[in-house]
């Protein structure tokens, strides 16, 4: 079965991103297909590679990146939400005259249409948020 | 992409205190642009989103009351409002900025069950 | 329909509204939502009364993390993340009551 996941909250403050990660991992373990993981609202903060948690804590960003790498996940960050919160890839940096980028590996920035497409194409869509 | 699904956007949060109400509208407009069968449900504090007369100058935040008025132009005409949530907040349909269908929770729950995709904000 | 609730019934009315709104189905309590399914809590009678219309599940990891896995309301089924996946797969639609 084909699933899409929506993550509406950032890492560390709210449990949503943790729950979404464990759910996505369980989906893959059961042999389901993940059509897309869409990061929206503060959820875009899951995509900054500048995150540096203490060593005895989980690295939420790296965890997503690794999962994407291993399973070819399509992890999409909402462009408008990302711009508001300073999540930047090379294209965005060029377009908006920013001097650096911070998008973590495995994520890509795109529009809200990707969320609707995720709802249309997947058999199931699950929202994690506050 | 010719698939048309029934999308319902469930709004249970008040406007301005958090960004969810604004973002919900953004998503509805995109879903409408994808020619999906869209409806919006308002219950609990979500009914406050529709209260008319928003003046957001004082908080320097963009108001979005006008966007509700524009939904019709995007063929988003199914706005469902929970009667009980309105009454609990001392509101009636006349206090709202656009025409809506006021209904009971049981009716709203039935409609939720008929959807293909329910996105909540 | 599967209803996913992640709020304590003492902090938000998500579960309360869901019980009054939906005609029935399955409910999965996750995150702070699991507090609704503990023995002797003030919301328990309402949850129990709803059990003829709803099958209620609670996420085991969230119960354990909060130290309440040993006082789960009778009739509530514990599931792990794999069970969470199955619940989503086995219900045509789901809704997160955020």
Short mmCIF file of C-alpha atoms in Angstrom, two decimals:
data_model
loop_
_atom_site.label_atom_id
_atom_site.label_comp_id
_atom_site.label_asym_id
_atom_site.label_seq_id
_atom_site.Cartn_x
_atom_site.Cartn_y
_atom_site.Cartn_z
CA UNK A 1 0.00 0.00 0.00
CA UNK A 2 1.13 3.55 -0.76
CA UNK A 3 1.40 6.03 2.15
CA UNK A 4 2.10 9.72 2.55
CA UNK A 5 3.15 11.36 5.81
CA UNK A 6 2.75 15.00 6.86
CA UNK A 7 4.91 16.49 9.62
CA UNK A 8 3.62 19.80 10.97
CA UNK A 9 5.89 20.43 13.94
CA UNK A 10 9.59 21.03 14.37
CA UNK A 11 12.02 18.73 16.15
CA UNK A 12 12.59 18.57 19.91
CA UNK A 13 9.69 20.75 21.12
CA UNK A 14 6.82 18.51 20.09
CA UNK A 15 6.76 14.72 19.77
CA UNK A 16 5.18 14.87 16.29
CA UNK A 17 8.41 14.49 14.35
CA UNK A 18 9.51 11.53 16.49
CA UNK A 19 6.14 9.83 16.06
CA UNK A 20 6.21 10.44 12.30
CA UNK A 21 9.72 8.98 12.08
CA UNK A 22 8.84 5.81 13.99
CA UNK A 23 5.66 5.42 11.96
CA UNK A 24 7.54 5.84 8.66
CA UNK A 25 10.17 3.33 9.74
CA UNK A 26 7.45 0.83 10.68
CA UNK A 27 5.75 1.38 7.31
CA UNK A 28 8.94 0.55 5.44
CA UNK A 29 9.62 -2.45 7.69
CA UNK A 30 6.21 -3.83 6.74
CA UNK A 31 7.01 -3.49 3.05
CA UNK A 32 4.70 -0.57 2.33
CA UNK A 33 5.61 2.13 -0.14
CA UNK A 34 6.11 5.70 1.06
CA UNK A 35 5.03 8.07 -1.68
CA UNK A 36 6.19 11.19 0.15
CA UNK A 37 6.95 12.76 3.52
CA UNK A 38 5.84 16.39 3.51
CA UNK A 39 7.17 18.88 6.06
CA UNK A 40 4.91 21.85 6.71
CA UNK A 41 4.56 24.73 9.21
CA UNK A 42 7.37 24.47 11.83
CA UNK A 43 7.90 20.95 10.49
CA UNK A 44 10.34 22.48 7.99
CA UNK A 45 12.78 22.88 10.90
CA UNK A 46 13.35 19.12 10.71
CA UNK A 47 15.36 19.83 7.57
CA UNK A 48 18.25 21.97 8.81
CA UNK A 49 21.60 20.21 8.74
CA UNK A 50 22.97 22.75 11.26
CA UNK A 51 21.19 20.92 14.07
CA UNK A 52 23.64 19.81 16.77
CA UNK A 53 21.91 18.02 19.65
CA UNK A 54 23.91 16.79 22.68
CA UNK A 55 25.65 13.46 22.06
CA UNK A 56 23.33 11.50 24.33
CA UNK A 57 20.24 12.72 22.46
CA UNK A 58 18.81 11.49 19.16
CA UNK A 59 19.71 13.50 16.08
CA UNK A 60 16.25 13.96 14.57
CA UNK A 61 17.49 15.58 11.36
CA UNK A 62 20.20 13.00 10.63
CA UNK A 63 17.75 10.24 11.40
CA UNK A 64 15.41 11.47 8.66
CA UNK A 65 18.32 11.92 6.25
CA UNK A 66 19.53 8.37 6.88
CA UNK A 67 16.06 6.94 6.44
CA UNK A 68 15.72 8.80 3.14
CA UNK A 69 19.09 7.58 1.97
CA UNK A 70 18.36 3.96 2.78
CA UNK A 71 14.86 3.89 1.34
CA UNK A 72 14.87 6.58 -1.34
CA UNK A 73 12.22 8.54 0.52
CA UNK A 74 10.88 11.66 -1.15
CA UNK A 75 11.10 14.20 1.69
CA UNK A 76 9.62 17.53 0.65
CA UNK A 77 9.84 20.78 2.59
CA UNK A 78 7.14 23.38 1.92
CA UNK A 79 8.81 26.31 0.18
CA UNK A 80 6.73 29.11 1.73
CA UNK A 81 7.10 27.67 5.24
CA UNK A 82 10.84 27.16 4.63
CA UNK A 83 11.40 30.71 3.42
CA UNK A 84 9.65 32.10 6.47
CA UNK A 85 11.83 30.03 8.79
CA UNK A 86 15.19 30.26 7.04
CA UNK A 87 15.49 26.77 5.61
CA UNK A 88 17.53 27.31 2.46
CA UNK A 89 18.91 25.21 -0.39
CA UNK A 90 21.19 26.46 -3.15
CA UNK A 91 18.40 27.49 -5.48
CA UNK A 92 16.63 29.43 -2.74
CA UNK A 93 19.89 31.07 -1.60
CA UNK A 94 20.55 32.31 -5.14
CA UNK A 95 17.00 33.50 -5.68
CA UNK A 96 16.80 35.39 -2.40
CA UNK A 97 20.41 36.59 -2.08
CA UNK A 98 21.29 34.53 1.01
CA UNK A 99 24.93 33.85 1.85
CA UNK A 100 24.52 30.25 2.96
CA UNK A 101 22.38 27.14 2.80
CA UNK A 102 21.28 24.68 5.48
CA UNK A 103 19.07 22.06 3.85
CA UNK A 104 20.01 18.59 5.11
CA UNK A 105 20.70 15.70 2.70
CA UNK A 106 17.64 13.81 1.48
CA UNK A 107 15.29 16.80 1.71
CA UNK A 108 14.12 18.96 -1.17
CA UNK A 109 12.20 22.23 -1.17
CA UNK A 110 9.02 22.46 -3.22
CA UNK A 111 5.50 23.86 -3.27
CA UNK A 112 2.27 23.03 -1.47
CA UNK A 113 1.03 21.27 -4.58
CA UNK A 114 3.28 18.41 -3.48
CA UNK A 115 1.11 17.99 -0.38
CA UNK A 116 -2.08 17.78 -2.41
CA UNK A 117 -0.41 15.39 -4.85
CA UNK A 118 0.65 13.28 -1.85
CA UNK A 119 -3.02 13.10 -0.83
CA UNK A 120 -4.16 12.21 -4.33
CA UNK A 121 -1.51 9.61 -5.16
CA UNK A 122 -1.25 7.76 -1.86
CA UNK A 123 -3.80 5.25 -0.57
CA UNK A 124 -3.39 6.70 2.91
CA UNK A 125 -2.11 9.99 4.29
CA UNK A 126 -1.32 10.49 7.98
CA UNK A 127 -0.79 13.87 9.64
CA UNK A 128 1.50 14.34 12.64
CA UNK A 129 1.21 17.70 14.37
CA UNK A 130 0.12 19.69 17.38
CA UNK B 1 -3.65 13.78 -12.94
CA UNK B 2 -7.36 13.15 -13.38
CA UNK B 3 -8.09 11.55 -10.01
CA UNK B 4 -10.61 13.56 -8.03
CA UNK B 5 -10.71 12.83 -4.34
CA UNK B 6 -12.90 14.20 -1.61
CA UNK B 7 -10.65 16.38 0.54
CA UNK B 8 -11.93 17.73 3.84
CA UNK B 9 -9.98 20.34 5.76
CA UNK B 10 -10.86 20.26 9.43
CA UNK B 11 -10.29 23.49 11.34
CA UNK B 12 -10.43 23.37 15.12
CA UNK B 13 -8.06 26.19 16.03
CA UNK B 14 -8.63 29.91 16.46
CA UNK B 15 -7.02 32.37 14.00
CA UNK B 16 -3.89 34.50 14.68
CA UNK B 17 -2.88 32.78 17.95
CA UNK B 18 -1.24 30.15 15.75
CA UNK B 19 -0.57 30.01 12.01
CA UNK B 20 -2.68 26.93 11.29
CA UNK B 21 -5.83 28.75 10.16
CA UNK B 22 -3.92 30.75 7.56
CA UNK B 23 -2.05 27.71 6.26
CA UNK B 24 -5.24 25.71 6.05
CA UNK B 25 -6.66 28.29 3.65
CA UNK B 26 -3.49 28.12 1.55
CA UNK B 27 -3.82 24.36 1.23
CA UNK B 28 -7.50 24.52 0.35
CA UNK B 29 -6.79 26.94 -2.47
CA UNK B 30 -4.05 24.67 -3.84
CA UNK B 31 -6.30 21.61 -3.57
CA UNK B 32 -9.00 23.53 -5.46
CA UNK B 33 -6.43 24.40 -8.14
CA UNK B 34 -5.82 20.65 -8.48
CA UNK B 35 -9.58 20.31 -9.16
CA UNK B 36 -10.21 18.24 -6.05
CA UNK B 37 -13.61 18.00 -4.38
CA UNK B 38 -12.90 20.26 -1.40
CA UNK B 39 -14.82 21.01 1.76
CA UNK B 40 -13.92 22.79 4.98
CA UNK B 41 -15.23 21.90 8.41
CA UNK B 42 -15.12 24.31 11.34
CA UNK B 43 -15.59 23.13 14.89
CA UNK B 44 -14.42 24.05 18.37
CA UNK B 45 -12.29 27.23 18.27
CA UNK B 46 -12.09 26.84 14.49
CA UNK B 47 -15.43 28.64 14.22
CA UNK B 48 -13.66 31.82 15.38
CA UNK B 49 -11.79 31.85 12.06
CA UNK B 50 -15.06 32.80 10.36
CA UNK B 51 -16.08 35.56 12.78
CA UNK B 52 -16.52 38.70 10.69
CA UNK B 53 -14.78 41.99 11.31
CA UNK B 54 -11.13 40.97 11.70
CA UNK B 55 -8.94 44.07 12.13
CA UNK B 56 -5.34 42.89 12.22
CA UNK B 57 -3.58 46.23 11.84
CA UNK B 58 -2.86 46.43 15.55
CA UNK B 59 -0.97 43.13 15.63
CA UNK B 60 0.77 43.74 12.27
CA UNK B 61 -0.26 40.38 10.90
CA UNK B 62 -1.87 39.88 7.51
CA UNK B 63 -5.59 39.29 7.94
CA UNK B 64 -7.26 36.58 5.90
CA UNK B 65 -10.95 37.22 6.29
CA UNK B 66 -11.11 38.29 2.64
CA UNK B 67 -9.74 34.94 1.54
CA UNK B 68 -12.85 33.22 2.91
CA UNK B 69 -14.90 35.48 0.66
CA UNK B 70 -12.78 34.47 -2.33
CA UNK B 71 -13.19 30.72 -1.79
CA UNK B 72 -16.31 30.75 -3.93
CA UNK B 73 -14.25 31.90 -6.93
CA UNK B 74 -12.19 28.75 -6.52
CA UNK B 75 -15.33 26.60 -6.37
CA UNK B 76 -14.83 25.89 -2.69
CA UNK B 77 -18.43 26.21 -1.59
CA UNK B 78 -18.80 23.52 1.02
CA UNK B 79 -18.17 25.23 4.34
CA UNK B 80 -19.58 23.22 7.22
CA UNK B 81 -19.89 24.71 10.70
CA UNK B 82 -20.69 22.85 13.90
CA UNK B 83 -23.81 24.30 15.54
CA UNK B 84 -22.73 23.28 19.02
CA UNK B 85 -19.34 25.02 18.74
CA UNK B 86 -21.03 28.22 17.56
CA UNK B 87 -23.57 28.17 20.39
CA UNK B 88 -20.91 27.44 23.01
CA UNK B 89 -19.12 30.61 21.91
CA UNK B 90 -22.17 32.85 21.81
CA UNK B 91 -22.13 33.03 18.00
CA UNK B 92 -24.69 32.49 15.28
CA UNK B 93 -24.36 32.18 11.49
CA UNK B 94 -25.00 35.94 11.27
CA UNK B 95 -21.70 36.61 13.01
CA UNK B 96 -19.77 34.83 10.27
CA UNK B 97 -18.08 36.50 7.28
CA UNK B 98 -19.38 34.08 4.62
CA UNK B 99 -22.47 31.94 4.08
CA UNK B 100 -21.99 28.48 5.61
CA UNK B 101 -23.97 25.33 6.30
CA UNK B 102 -24.56 25.06 10.02
CA UNK B 103 -25.12 21.48 11.11
CA UNK B 104 -25.11 19.14 14.09
CA UNK B 105 -22.02 17.21 15.16
CA UNK B 106 -23.64 13.97 14.09
CA UNK B 107 -24.17 15.32 10.56
CA UNK B 108 -20.61 16.62 10.44
CA UNK B 109 -19.26 13.28 11.65
CA UNK B 110 -21.14 11.49 8.89
CA UNK B 111 -19.61 13.80 6.28
CA UNK B 112 -16.13 13.16 7.69
CA UNK B 113 -16.64 9.44 7.20
CA UNK B 114 -17.43 9.99 3.52
CA UNK B 115 -14.09 11.65 2.69
CA UNK B 116 -11.05 10.22 0.93
CA UNK B 117 -8.56 12.56 2.59
CA UNK B 118 -9.01 14.44 5.87
CA UNK B 119 -6.36 17.03 6.66
CA UNK B 120 -6.63 18.67 10.04
CA UNK B 121 -5.17 21.93 11.19
CA UNK C 1 -12.55 5.66 9.98
CA UNK C 2 -9.49 5.69 12.24
CA UNK C 3 -9.27 8.66 14.59
CA UNK C 4 -5.83 9.52 15.91
CA UNK C 5 -5.71 11.57 19.11
CA UNK C 6 -2.46 12.97 20.50
CA UNK C 7 -3.81 15.28 23.22
CA UNK C 8 -4.50 14.62 26.88
CA UNK C 9 -8.25 15.01 27.49
CA UNK C 10 -7.34 17.34 30.33
CA UNK C 11 -5.48 19.76 28.10
CA UNK C 12 -7.60 19.85 24.95
CA UNK C 13 -11.05 18.75 23.91
CA UNK C 14 -9.92 16.74 20.84
CA UNK C 15 -11.09 13.37 22.18
CA UNK C 16 -14.27 14.86 23.62
CA UNK C 17 -15.25 16.47 20.33
CA UNK C 18 -14.37 13.36 18.36
CA UNK C 19 -16.56 11.19 20.59
CA UNK C 20 -19.48 13.60 20.14
CA UNK C 21 -18.97 13.94 16.39
CA UNK C 22 -18.04 10.62 14.82
CA UNK C 23 -20.63 7.85 14.38
CA UNK C 24 -17.99 5.26 15.37
CA UNK C 25 -14.91 3.40 14.17
CA UNK C 26 -11.45 3.05 15.66
CA UNK C 27 -9.55 5.42 17.93
CA UNK C 28 -5.80 5.33 18.38
CA UNK C 29 -4.37 7.28 21.30
CA UNK C 30 -0.77 8.42 20.82
CA UNK C 31 1.62 10.86 22.51
CA UNK C 32 -0.21 12.71 25.35
CA UNK C 33 -3.46 11.19 24.07
CA UNK C 34 -2.65 7.97 25.94
CA UNK C 35 -3.51 9.61 29.28
CA UNK C 36 -7.20 9.19 28.37
CA UNK C 37 -6.86 5.41 28.62
CA UNK C 38 -5.73 5.08 32.23
CA UNK C 39 -7.70 3.49 35.05
CA UNK C 40 -9.43 5.93 37.37
CA UNK C 41 -8.93 9.11 35.37
CA UNK C 42 -11.89 11.47 35.29
CA UNK C 43 -12.33 11.07 31.54
CA UNK C 44 -12.37 7.26 31.68
CA UNK C 45 -16.18 6.90 32.08
CA UNK C 46 -16.78 8.84 28.86
CA UNK C 47 -14.20 6.76 26.99
CA UNK C 48 -15.70 3.52 28.35
CA UNK C 49 -19.20 4.61 27.36
CA UNK C 50 -17.94 5.17 23.81
CA UNK C 51 -16.50 1.69 23.53
CA UNK C 52 -19.67 0.20 22.11
CA UNK C 53 -19.22 2.45 19.07
CA UNK C 54 -15.42 2.63 18.96
CA UNK C 55 -12.59 0.14 19.25
CA UNK C 56 -9.92 1.93 21.25
CA UNK C 57 -6.16 1.42 20.89
CA UNK C 58 -3.21 3.08 22.61
CA UNK C 59 0.39 3.25 21.49
CA UNK C 60 2.52 1.09 23.76
CA UNK C 61 5.72 3.15 23.53
CA UNK C 62 3.88 6.29 24.57
CA UNK C 63 2.20 4.53 27.52
CA UNK C 64 5.51 3.08 28.69
CA UNK C 65 7.37 6.38 28.32
CA UNK C 66 4.80 8.00 30.61
CA UNK C 67 4.89 5.23 33.21
CA UNK C 68 1.26 4.24 32.73
CA UNK C 69 1.45 1.00 30.72
CA UNK C 70 0.45 -0.96 33.84
CA UNK C 71 -2.82 0.92 34.38
CA UNK C 72 -4.47 0.86 30.99
CA UNK C 73 -8.26 0.99 30.94
CA UNK C 74 -9.88 -2.44 30.42
CA UNK C 75 -10.83 -3.00 26.80
CA UNK C 76 -8.16 -0.73 25.38
CA UNK C 77 -5.74 -2.61 23.14
CA UNK C 78 -2.04 -1.77 23.19
CA UNK C 79 -0.31 -1.57 19.81
CA UNK C 80 3.25 -0.88 18.70
CA UNK C 81 4.18 1.20 15.63
CA UNK C 82 3.63 -1.84 13.42
CA UNK C 83 0.11 -2.05 14.84
CA UNK C 84 -0.32 1.67 14.17
CA UNK C 85 0.59 1.04 10.52
CA UNK C 86 -1.92 -1.83 10.30
CA UNK C 87 -4.68 0.35 11.78
CA UNK C 88 -4.07 3.02 9.16
CA UNK C 89 -3.93 0.41 6.39
CA UNK C 90 -7.11 -1.35 7.54
CA UNK C 91 -9.23 1.82 7.71
CA UNK C 92 -10.14 3.54 4.44
CA UNK C 93 -9.56 6.96 5.97
CA UNK C 94 -8.00 8.43 9.05
CA UNK C 95 -8.04 11.75 10.78
CA UNK C 96 -5.63 13.29 13.26
CA UNK C 97 -7.52 15.33 15.85
CA UNK C 98 -4.83 17.95 16.37
#
